[in-house]
Amino acid sequence: MRAGLILSILSATLSASPPAAAEVIAKDANGFTTRNTQVIAATPAQVWLALISPGKWWSDDHTWSGDAANMTLIPQGGGCFCETIPGTEDADTVQPSGSAKHMEVMQANPHKVLRMRGGLGPLQSEPAEGVLTITMQPDEGGTKVVFEYVVGGPMRFEIPVIALAVDGVLSQQLAGLKAYLESGGAT
């Protein structure tokens, strides 16, 4: 039941995602690979600084707390791409703060590559493993940024469905990074 609801939400997100150079480049019974590419009108240094500040460009819709400002990333081996889930307090209830570890940094090479391991969104509840590699290269008009996410291992989702949904979500995140940088957010 929960998996069906999550897939319905992801499918709706996919249909609302902005267009980008995105595709599921491989899928089989064991997993999938997605690749999303954008040329962003910014230097690799500007892209890097924005990339490691996900709270400024990540979509609120793809957080556990509902607010991307709660997202942080420590750009070093073993660093955390994490989210704080604020607590609440009213006259009747105290809900303590929580947190979520979305991914762990495996490689941080400023202005060139950021590689992280973990399951994003509903993949977090699965034994599958994912590796997200984000590369940056100078390109005409700015920096070519590629998000490539390789996911493999057992999962309860239908691979063709979850692969398209994840691709749509990552496309939306890359579009958010581009919009943030090109609107002057990281000058």
CSV table of C-alpha atoms in Angstrom, one decimal:
chain,number,residue,atom,x,y,z
A,1,MET,CA,0.0,0.0,0.0
A,2,ARG,CA,2.7,2.5,1.0
A,3,ALA,CA,4.8,1.7,-2.0
A,4,GLY,CA,1.8,2.2,-4.3
A,5,LEU,CA,1.1,5.6,-2.7
A,6,ILE,CA,4.7,6.7,-3.1
A,7,LEU,CA,4.8,5.6,-6.7
A,8,SER,CA,1.6,7.6,-7.4
A,9,ILE,CA,3.1,10.7,-5.8
A,10,LEU,CA,6.4,10.2,-7.8
A,11,SER,CA,4.5,9.7,-11.0
A,12,ALA,CA,2.6,12.9,-10.4
A,13,THR,CA,5.9,14.7,-9.8
A,14,LEU,CA,7.3,13.3,-12.9
A,15,SER,CA,4.5,14.7,-15.0
A,16,ALA,CA,5.1,18.1,-13.5
A,17,SER,CA,8.8,18.1,-13.8
A,18,PRO,CA,10.5,20.7,-16.1
A,19,PRO,CA,12.0,19.5,-19.3
A,20,ALA,CA,15.7,18.8,-19.3
A,21,ALA,CA,18.2,16.6,-21.0
A,22,ALA,CA,17.2,13.6,-18.8
A,23,GLU,CA,16.9,9.9,-19.4
A,24,VAL,CA,16.9,6.5,-17.9
A,25,ILE,CA,20.0,5.2,-19.6
A,26,ALA,CA,19.8,1.6,-18.3
A,27,LYS,CA,17.4,-0.6,-16.4
A,28,ASP,CA,17.0,-4.3,-15.8
A,29,ALA,CA,15.7,-6.6,-13.0
A,30,ASN,CA,18.6,-5.5,-10.7
A,31,GLY,CA,18.4,-1.7,-11.0
A,32,PHE,CA,18.6,1.4,-13.1
A,33,THR,CA,20.8,4.3,-14.1
A,34,THR,CA,19.5,7.8,-14.8
A,35,ARG,CA,21.4,10.8,-16.3
A,36,ASN,CA,20.4,14.4,-16.2
A,37,THR,CA,22.4,17.1,-18.0
A,38,GLN,CA,22.2,20.9,-18.0
A,39,VAL,CA,24.5,23.7,-19.1
A,40,ILE,CA,24.3,26.4,-16.5
A,41,ALA,CA,25.4,30.0,-17.1
A,42,ALA,CA,27.9,30.0,-14.2
A,43,THR,CA,31.5,29.1,-13.6
A,44,PRO,CA,32.4,25.7,-12.1
A,45,ALA,CA,33.3,27.4,-8.9
A,46,GLN,CA,29.9,29.1,-8.7
A,47,VAL,CA,28.2,25.8,-9.5
A,48,TRP,CA,30.2,24.0,-6.7
A,49,LEU,CA,29.3,26.6,-4.1
A,50,ALA,CA,25.6,26.4,-4.9
A,51,LEU,CA,25.7,22.6,-5.2
A,52,ILE,CA,27.0,22.2,-1.6
A,53,SER,CA,24.2,24.5,-0.4
A,54,PRO,CA,21.2,22.4,-1.3
A,55,GLY,CA,18.9,24.3,1.0
A,56,LYS,CA,19.0,27.2,-1.5
A,57,TRP,CA,17.9,25.2,-4.6
A,58,TRP,CA,16.5,21.8,-3.6
A,59,SER,CA,12.7,21.4,-4.0
A,60,ASP,CA,10.6,21.7,-0.9
A,61,ASP,CA,8.4,18.9,-2.3
A,62,HIS,CA,11.3,16.4,-2.0
A,63,THR,CA,12.1,16.8,1.6
A,64,TRP,CA,10.9,15.0,4.7
A,65,SER,CA,10.4,18.4,6.5
A,66,GLY,CA,8.6,20.2,3.7
A,67,ASP,CA,11.3,22.9,3.7
A,68,ALA,CA,14.5,22.7,1.6
A,69,ALA,CA,16.1,25.3,3.9
A,70,ASN,CA,16.6,22.3,6.3
A,71,MET,CA,18.9,20.5,3.8
A,72,THR,CA,22.7,20.6,4.4
A,73,LEU,CA,25.7,19.0,2.8
A,74,ILE,CA,29.2,18.6,4.2
A,75,PRO,CA,31.5,18.3,1.1
A,76,GLN,CA,34.1,15.9,2.4
A,77,GLY,CA,34.6,12.1,2.4
A,78,GLY,CA,32.1,10.7,5.0
A,79,GLY,CA,30.2,14.0,5.0
A,80,CYS,CA,26.4,14.0,5.2
A,81,PHE,CA,23.8,15.2,2.8
A,82,CYS,CA,21.3,15.6,5.6
A,83,GLU,CA,18.1,17.2,6.6
A,84,THR,CA,16.9,18.6,10.0
A,85,ILE,CA,13.3,17.9,10.7
A,86,PRO,CA,12.2,20.7,13.1
A,87,GLY,CA,10.3,19.8,16.3
A,88,THR,CA,7.1,21.3,17.2
A,89,GLU,CA,5.6,22.4,20.5
A,90,ASP,CA,2.1,23.4,21.4
A,91,ALA,CA,0.0,23.4,24.5
A,92,ASP,CA,-0.7,19.7,24.3
A,93,THR,CA,2.3,18.1,22.5
A,94,VAL,CA,6.0,18.3,22.2
A,95,GLN,CA,7.5,16.7,19.1
A,96,PRO,CA,11.3,16.7,19.3
A,97,SER,CA,13.4,17.5,16.3
A,98,GLY,CA,14.5,14.7,14.0
A,99,SER,CA,16.8,14.3,11.1
A,100,ALA,CA,17.3,12.3,7.9
A,101,LYS,CA,20.5,11.2,6.2
A,102,HIS,CA,19.8,11.3,2.5
A,103,MET,CA,23.3,10.4,1.3
A,104,GLU,CA,26.9,10.1,2.4
A,105,VAL,CA,29.7,11.9,0.5
A,106,MET,CA,32.2,9.5,-1.0
A,107,GLN,CA,34.2,12.0,-3.0
A,108,ALA,CA,34.3,15.8,-3.0
A,109,ASN,CA,36.6,17.3,-5.6
A,110,PRO,CA,35.7,21.0,-5.7
A,111,HIS,CA,34.5,22.4,-9.1
A,112,LYS,CA,34.8,18.9,-10.7
A,113,VAL,CA,32.9,16.1,-9.0
A,114,LEU,CA,30.7,15.3,-6.0
A,115,ARG,CA,29.9,11.6,-5.5
A,116,MET,CA,27.5,10.4,-2.8
A,117,ARG,CA,26.0,7.0,-1.8
A,118,GLY,CA,22.4,6.5,-0.6
A,119,GLY,CA,18.8,6.0,-1.4
A,120,LEU,CA,16.9,9.1,-2.2
A,121,GLY,CA,13.2,9.5,-1.3
A,122,PRO,CA,11.4,6.1,-1.2
A,123,LEU,CA,14.6,4.3,-2.0
A,124,GLN,CA,15.7,5.0,1.5
A,125,SER,CA,13.4,2.3,2.8
A,126,GLU,CA,14.8,-0.3,0.4
A,127,PRO,CA,18.0,-2.5,0.7
A,128,ALA,CA,19.0,-1.2,-2.8
A,129,GLU,CA,22.1,1.0,-3.0
A,130,GLY,CA,22.4,4.2,-5.0
A,131,VAL,CA,25.5,6.2,-6.1
A,132,LEU,CA,24.9,9.8,-7.3
A,133,THR,CA,27.8,11.3,-9.3
A,134,ILE,CA,27.6,15.0,-10.1
A,135,THR,CA,30.2,16.2,-12.5
A,136,MET,CA,31.0,19.8,-13.6
A,137,GLN,CA,33.0,20.8,-16.7
A,138,PRO,CA,33.5,24.1,-18.3
A,139,ASP,CA,31.4,24.4,-21.4
A,140,GLU,CA,30.4,27.1,-23.9
A,141,GLY,CA,28.0,29.3,-22.1
A,142,GLY,CA,29.0,28.2,-18.6
A,143,THR,CA,29.3,24.8,-16.9
A,144,LYS,CA,28.0,21.4,-18.1
A,145,VAL,CA,26.5,19.7,-15.0
A,146,VAL,CA,25.6,16.0,-15.1
A,147,PHE,CA,23.7,14.1,-12.4
A,148,GLU,CA,24.1,10.4,-12.9
A,149,TYR,CA,22.4,8.1,-10.4
A,150,VAL,CA,23.1,4.3,-10.4
A,151,VAL,CA,20.8,2.2,-8.3
A,152,GLY,CA,21.0,-1.5,-7.8
A,153,GLY,CA,19.8,-4.3,-5.5
A,154,PRO,CA,16.6,-5.5,-4.2
A,155,MET,CA,13.6,-3.2,-4.0
A,156,ARG,CA,9.8,-3.6,-3.9
A,157,PHE,CA,9.2,-1.1,-6.7
A,158,GLU,CA,8.7,-2.0,-10.3
A,159,ILE,CA,12.0,-0.9,-11.8
A,160,PRO,CA,10.6,0.8,-15.0
A,161,VAL,CA,8.2,2.9,-12.8
A,162,ILE,CA,10.6,3.9,-10.1
A,163,ALA,CA,13.4,4.6,-12.6
A,164,LEU,CA,11.2,7.1,-14.5
A,165,ALA,CA,10.0,8.7,-11.3
A,166,VAL,CA,13.5,9.1,-9.8
A,167,ASP,CA,14.7,10.5,-13.2
A,168,GLY,CA,12.0,13.1,-13.0
A,169,VAL,CA,12.8,14.1,-9.5
A,170,LEU,CA,16.6,14.4,-10.2
A,171,SER,CA,15.7,16.4,-13.4
A,172,GLN,CA,13.7,18.8,-11.2
A,173,GLN,CA,16.6,19.2,-8.7
A,174,LEU,CA,19.1,20.0,-11.5
A,175,ALA,CA,16.6,22.5,-13.0
A,176,GLY,CA,16.3,24.0,-9.5
A,177,LEU,CA,20.1,24.3,-9.3
A,178,LYS,CA,20.2,26.0,-12.7
A,179,ALA,CA,17.3,28.4,-11.9
A,180,TYR,CA,19.0,29.4,-8.6
A,181,LEU,CA,22.4,30.1,-10.3
A,182,GLU,CA,20.9,31.8,-13.4
A,183,SER,CA,18.7,34.1,-11.3
A,184,GLY,CA,21.7,35.5,-9.6
A,185,GLY,CA,21.3,33.5,-6.4
A,186,ALA,CA,25.0,32.6,-6.1
A,187,THR,CA,26.7,35.8,-7.3
